[in-house]
Amino acid sequence: MNYLFEKGSTNSKKLILLHGTGGDEYSLMEIAGFLAPDSTILSLRGTIEEDGMNRFFKRNGLNQFDLDSLEQETDRLHETIKEISENEQIPLEDWLLVGYSNGANIAAHLLLERETKLNKGLFFHPMSLGVHQSRASLEDKTVWLSYGENDPIVSPASFNTLAHQFKESQANLTIQHTAMGHQLTLAEVEKAKSWLEQMK
């Protein structure tokens, strides 16, 4: 996978950035700088190309997901993160997954469906992908989800299903509602920053 790695200051936050459809490894850099200045950053580009747009897994239409691709790419993402973390001598437990839309979807799927030492996620506008096979406890996971009440892509049912999956798995869950659509807003990112600052 193509990626960008930037070493931050000592004792700074460590963020893994996962862009939305059509983004790349640079798309969330400004937001990362706002969320946690001087943080260590690993920003990954999805390996799937759809009509010239980068994605993290295939789909067959709007919200029609290729589940074989989802599983393959989730494994690829997990292995890439583990390999880079080992090379950079960063424990997986130190990372915070930061995803938007498509990137948030695959990151949430990773936390829900894989045995992993990754344990923190900040996900903007994610949705359920219709898969929930693991019944492992996520009591060691801390997750923040945002949802736009006028989002034309993420339905209330799909978001609520994802939130229920995290709750049912005993994750430490925070939900932030906005009155906006699928786009990121300053107020939403400010709420995420406040949440992140309160984390140990």
Tab-separated table of C-alpha atoms in Angstrom, residues 29-175:
chain	number	residue	atom	x	y	z
A	29	MET	CA	-3.316	15.583	6.917
A	30	GLU	CA	-4.747	19.016	7.711
A	31	ILE	CA	-7.395	17.503	9.962
A	32	ALA	CA	-4.740	15.399	11.707
A	33	GLY	CA	-2.703	18.543	12.362
A	34	PHE	CA	-5.762	20.143	13.945
A	35	LEU	CA	-6.718	17.092	15.992
A	36	ALA	CA	-3.259	16.485	17.408
A	37	PRO	CA	-0.455	18.911	16.494
A	38	ASP	CA	3.022	17.349	16.233
A	39	SER	CA	1.508	13.843	16.136
A	40	THR	CA	3.145	10.841	14.517
A	41	ILE	CA	1.173	10.066	11.370
A	42	LEU	CA	0.746	6.985	9.222
A	43	SER	CA	-1.558	7.852	6.332
A	44	LEU	CA	-2.537	5.089	3.913
A	45	ARG	CA	-3.947	5.131	0.399
A	46	GLY	CA	-6.592	2.585	-0.537
A	47	THR	CA	-5.475	0.029	-3.126
A	48	ILE	CA	-8.784	-0.111	-5.043
A	49	GLU	CA	-9.469	2.240	-7.950
A	50	GLU	CA	-13.065	2.977	-8.912
A	51	ASP	CA	-13.570	5.307	-11.872
A	52	GLY	CA	-10.247	6.967	-11.063
A	53	MET	CA	-11.036	7.284	-7.345
A	54	ASN	CA	-9.102	5.588	-4.567
A	55	ARG	CA	-11.035	3.312	-2.203
A	56	PHE	CA	-10.166	0.772	0.469
A	57	PHE	CA	-12.433	-1.994	-0.886
A	58	LYS	CA	-14.607	-2.646	-3.926
A	59	ARG	CA	-18.295	-1.974	-4.269
A	60	ASN	CA	-20.848	-2.844	-6.923
A	61	GLY	CA	-22.800	0.398	-6.627
A	62	LEU	CA	-23.693	2.953	-3.960
A	63	ASN	CA	-23.731	1.104	-0.615
A	64	GLN	CA	-23.499	-2.261	-2.440
A	65	PHE	CA	-20.285	-3.692	-1.040
A	66	ASP	CA	-18.109	-6.475	-2.433
A	67	LEU	CA	-17.718	-8.526	0.740
A	68	ASP	CA	-14.878	-10.685	-0.617
A	69	SER	CA	-12.923	-7.527	-1.396
A	70	LEU	CA	-13.795	-6.104	2.018
A	71	GLU	CA	-12.315	-9.111	3.817
A	72	GLN	CA	-9.204	-9.254	1.618
A	73	GLU	CA	-8.508	-5.547	1.940
A	74	THR	CA	-9.163	-5.535	5.691
A	75	ASP	CA	-6.499	-8.213	6.074
A	76	ARG	CA	-4.146	-6.281	3.784
A	77	LEU	CA	-4.654	-3.099	5.797
A	78	HIS	CA	-4.115	-4.879	9.104
A	79	GLU	CA	-0.912	-6.562	7.903
A	80	THR	CA	0.422	-3.281	6.487
A	81	ILE	CA	-0.198	-1.482	9.770
A	82	LYS	CA	1.480	-4.272	11.732
A	83	GLU	CA	4.504	-4.321	9.425
A	84	ILE	CA	5.047	-0.556	9.511
A	85	SER	CA	4.474	-0.440	13.262
A	86	GLU	CA	7.107	-3.122	13.797
A	87	ASN	CA	9.579	-1.333	11.539
A	88	GLU	CA	9.003	1.971	13.345
A	89	GLN	CA	8.927	0.296	16.779
A	90	ILE	CA	5.470	1.638	17.613
A	91	PRO	CA	3.165	-0.643	19.647
A	92	LEU	CA	-0.187	-1.230	17.965
A	93	GLU	CA	-1.892	-0.141	21.190
A	94	ASP	CA	-0.454	3.363	20.752
A	95	TRP	CA	-2.226	4.088	17.467
A	96	LEU	CA	-5.545	5.876	16.973
A	97	LEU	CA	-7.367	4.949	13.764
A	98	VAL	CA	-8.841	8.094	12.156
A	99	GLY	CA	-11.154	7.409	9.231
A	100	TYR	CA	-13.647	9.288	7.097
A	101	SER	CA	-16.461	7.606	5.125
A	102	ASN	CA	-14.908	4.669	3.209
A	103	GLY	CA	-11.804	4.801	5.397
A	104	ALA	CA	-13.939	4.866	8.539
A	105	ASN	CA	-15.908	1.876	7.256
A	106	ILE	CA	-12.917	-0.402	6.774
A	107	ALA	CA	-11.341	0.724	10.057
A	108	ALA	CA	-14.547	0.026	11.992
A	109	HIS	CA	-14.769	-3.364	10.283
A	110	LEU	CA	-11.183	-4.084	11.337
A	111	LEU	CA	-11.918	-3.347	14.990
A	112	LEU	CA	-15.177	-5.306	14.966
A	113	GLU	CA	-14.152	-8.356	12.983
A	114	ARG	CA	-10.428	-8.940	13.559
A	115	GLU	CA	-8.440	-9.917	16.608
A	116	THR	CA	-6.131	-6.924	16.920
A	117	LYS	CA	-4.179	-4.919	19.439
A	118	LEU	CA	-5.376	-1.739	17.746
A	119	ASN	CA	-7.824	-0.354	20.292
A	120	LYS	CA	-8.835	3.227	19.455
A	121	GLY	CA	-10.916	4.608	16.610
A	122	LEU	CA	-12.200	8.033	15.596
A	123	PHE	CA	-14.602	7.543	12.714
A	124	PHE	CA	-16.322	10.316	10.754
A	125	HIS	CA	-19.564	9.276	8.984
A	126	PRO	CA	-19.185	5.479	9.070
A	127	MET	CA	-21.899	2.931	8.361
A	128	SER	CA	-22.613	-0.742	8.868
A	129	LEU	CA	-21.355	-2.899	6.018
A	130	GLY	CA	-23.879	-5.636	6.735
A	131	VAL	CA	-21.269	-7.966	8.232
A	132	HIS	CA	-20.954	-8.851	11.897
A	133	GLN	CA	-19.664	-12.365	12.504
A	134	SER	CA	-17.272	-11.885	15.404
A	135	ARG	CA	-18.721	-11.998	18.898
A	136	ALA	CA	-15.466	-11.150	20.671
A	137	SER	CA	-15.593	-8.609	23.478
A	138	LEU	CA	-14.339	-5.137	22.573
A	139	GLU	CA	-14.198	-3.904	26.149
A	140	ASP	CA	-10.583	-2.842	25.515
A	141	LYS	CA	-11.618	-0.660	22.535
A	142	THR	CA	-12.512	3.035	22.658
A	143	VAL	CA	-14.464	4.399	19.686
A	144	TRP	CA	-15.879	7.783	18.619
A	145	LEU	CA	-18.475	7.896	15.822
A	146	SER	CA	-20.052	10.882	14.093
A	147	TYR	CA	-23.264	10.988	12.103
A	148	GLY	CA	-24.896	13.701	10.006
A	149	GLU	CA	-28.661	13.720	10.383
A	150	ASN	CA	-29.035	14.910	6.769
A	151	ASP	CA	-26.433	12.531	5.353
A	152	PRO	CA	-27.605	11.321	1.907
A	153	ILE	CA	-25.186	8.372	1.965
A	154	VAL	CA	-25.313	6.999	5.515
A	155	SER	CA	-28.872	6.118	6.537
A	156	PRO	CA	-29.995	6.332	10.189
A	157	ALA	CA	-30.576	2.562	10.167
A	158	SER	CA	-27.089	1.826	8.846
A	159	PHE	CA	-25.384	4.114	11.350
A	160	ASN	CA	-27.476	2.816	14.244
A	161	THR	CA	-26.648	-0.772	13.290
A	162	LEU	CA	-22.925	0.000	13.448
A	163	ALA	CA	-23.289	1.800	16.774
A	164	HIS	CA	-25.269	-1.166	18.134
A	165	GLN	CA	-22.525	-3.557	17.039
A	166	PHE	CA	-19.953	-1.607	19.053
A	167	LYS	CA	-22.280	-1.306	22.058
A	168	GLU	CA	-23.185	-4.995	21.951
A	169	SER	CA	-19.472	-5.827	21.892
A	170	GLN	CA	-18.937	-3.662	25.005
A	171	ALA	CA	-16.720	-1.065	23.358
A	172	ASN	CA	-16.359	2.289	25.124
A	173	LEU	CA	-18.461	4.280	22.648
A	174	THR	CA	-19.029	8.002	22.080
A	175	ILE	CA	-21.499	9.215	19.422
